[in-house]
mmCIF file of C-alpha atoms in Angstrom:
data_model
loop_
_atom_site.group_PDB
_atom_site.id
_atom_site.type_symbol
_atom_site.label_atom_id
_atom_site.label_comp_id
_atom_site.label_asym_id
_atom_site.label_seq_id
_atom_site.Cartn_x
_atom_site.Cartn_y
_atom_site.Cartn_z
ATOM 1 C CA UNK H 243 84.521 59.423 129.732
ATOM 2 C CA UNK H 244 86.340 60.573 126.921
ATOM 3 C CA UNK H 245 90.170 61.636 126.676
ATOM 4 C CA UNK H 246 88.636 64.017 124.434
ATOM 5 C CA UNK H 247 86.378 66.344 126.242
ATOM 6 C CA UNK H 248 86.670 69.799 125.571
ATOM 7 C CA UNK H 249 84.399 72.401 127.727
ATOM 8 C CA UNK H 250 81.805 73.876 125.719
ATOM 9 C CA UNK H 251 82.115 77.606 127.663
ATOM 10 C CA UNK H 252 85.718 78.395 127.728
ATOM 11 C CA UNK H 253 87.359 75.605 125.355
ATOM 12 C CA UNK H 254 89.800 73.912 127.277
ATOM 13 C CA UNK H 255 90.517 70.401 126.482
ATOM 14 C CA UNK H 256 91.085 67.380 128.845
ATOM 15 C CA UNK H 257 93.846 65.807 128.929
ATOM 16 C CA UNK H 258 96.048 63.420 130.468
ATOM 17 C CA UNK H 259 98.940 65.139 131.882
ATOM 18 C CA UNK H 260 95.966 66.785 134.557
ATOM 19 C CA UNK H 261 95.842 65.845 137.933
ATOM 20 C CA UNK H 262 93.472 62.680 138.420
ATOM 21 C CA UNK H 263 91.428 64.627 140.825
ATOM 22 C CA UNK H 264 91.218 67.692 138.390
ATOM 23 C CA UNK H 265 89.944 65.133 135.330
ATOM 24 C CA UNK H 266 87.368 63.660 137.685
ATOM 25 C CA UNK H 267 86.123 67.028 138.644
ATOM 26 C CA UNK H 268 84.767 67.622 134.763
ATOM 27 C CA UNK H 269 81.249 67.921 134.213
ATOM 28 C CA UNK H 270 78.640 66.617 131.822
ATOM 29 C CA UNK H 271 75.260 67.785 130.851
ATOM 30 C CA UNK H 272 73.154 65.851 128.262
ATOM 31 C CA UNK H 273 70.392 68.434 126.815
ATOM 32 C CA UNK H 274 67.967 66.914 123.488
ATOM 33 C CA UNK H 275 70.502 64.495 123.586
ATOM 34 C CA UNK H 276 73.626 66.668 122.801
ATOM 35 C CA UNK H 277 76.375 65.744 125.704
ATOM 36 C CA UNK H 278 78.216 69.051 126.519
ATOM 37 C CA UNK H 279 81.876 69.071 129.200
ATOM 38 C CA UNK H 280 82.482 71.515 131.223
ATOM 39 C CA UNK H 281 85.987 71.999 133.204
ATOM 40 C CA UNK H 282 85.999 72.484 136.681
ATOM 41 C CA UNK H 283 86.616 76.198 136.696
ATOM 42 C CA UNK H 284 83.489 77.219 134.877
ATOM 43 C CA UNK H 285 81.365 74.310 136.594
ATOM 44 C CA UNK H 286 82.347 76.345 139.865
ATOM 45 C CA UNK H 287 81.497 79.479 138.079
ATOM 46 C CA UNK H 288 77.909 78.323 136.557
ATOM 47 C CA UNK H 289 77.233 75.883 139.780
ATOM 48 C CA UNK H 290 73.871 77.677 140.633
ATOM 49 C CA UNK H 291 72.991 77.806 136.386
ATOM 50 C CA UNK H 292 73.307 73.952 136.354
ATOM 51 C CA UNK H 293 71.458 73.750 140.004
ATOM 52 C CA UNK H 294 68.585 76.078 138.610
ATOM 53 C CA UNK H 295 68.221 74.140 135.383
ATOM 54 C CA UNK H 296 69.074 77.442 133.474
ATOM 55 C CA UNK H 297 69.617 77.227 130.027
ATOM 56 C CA UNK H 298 72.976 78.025 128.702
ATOM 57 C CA UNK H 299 72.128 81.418 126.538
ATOM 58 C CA UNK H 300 71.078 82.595 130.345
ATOM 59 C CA UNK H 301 74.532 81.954 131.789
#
């Protein structure tokens, strides 16, 4: 994983003064080969988009 990651919905960045347990709960999707993060508040959010398979102009 990168240090790096920023989610592509609401823009927070990762970082490394987060709880462990709260950088592990990040999300990736790969789409056409672009890899897109997502934090853990808007995976919870979006869980049944990213269940479904939506795509992300539907969420």
């Amino acid at each position: 994983m990168s240090d790096q990651a920023t989610c592509s919905l609401c823009g927070r960045i990762r970082g490394g003064d987060e709880d462990p347990a709260q950088t592990l709960a990040w999300v990736s999707t790969r789409e056409k080969n672009v890899m897109r993060w997502m934090c853990p508040a808007c995976a919870r959010r979006h869980t049944r988009d990213i269940e479904g398979k939506l795509p992300d102009e539907y969420w």
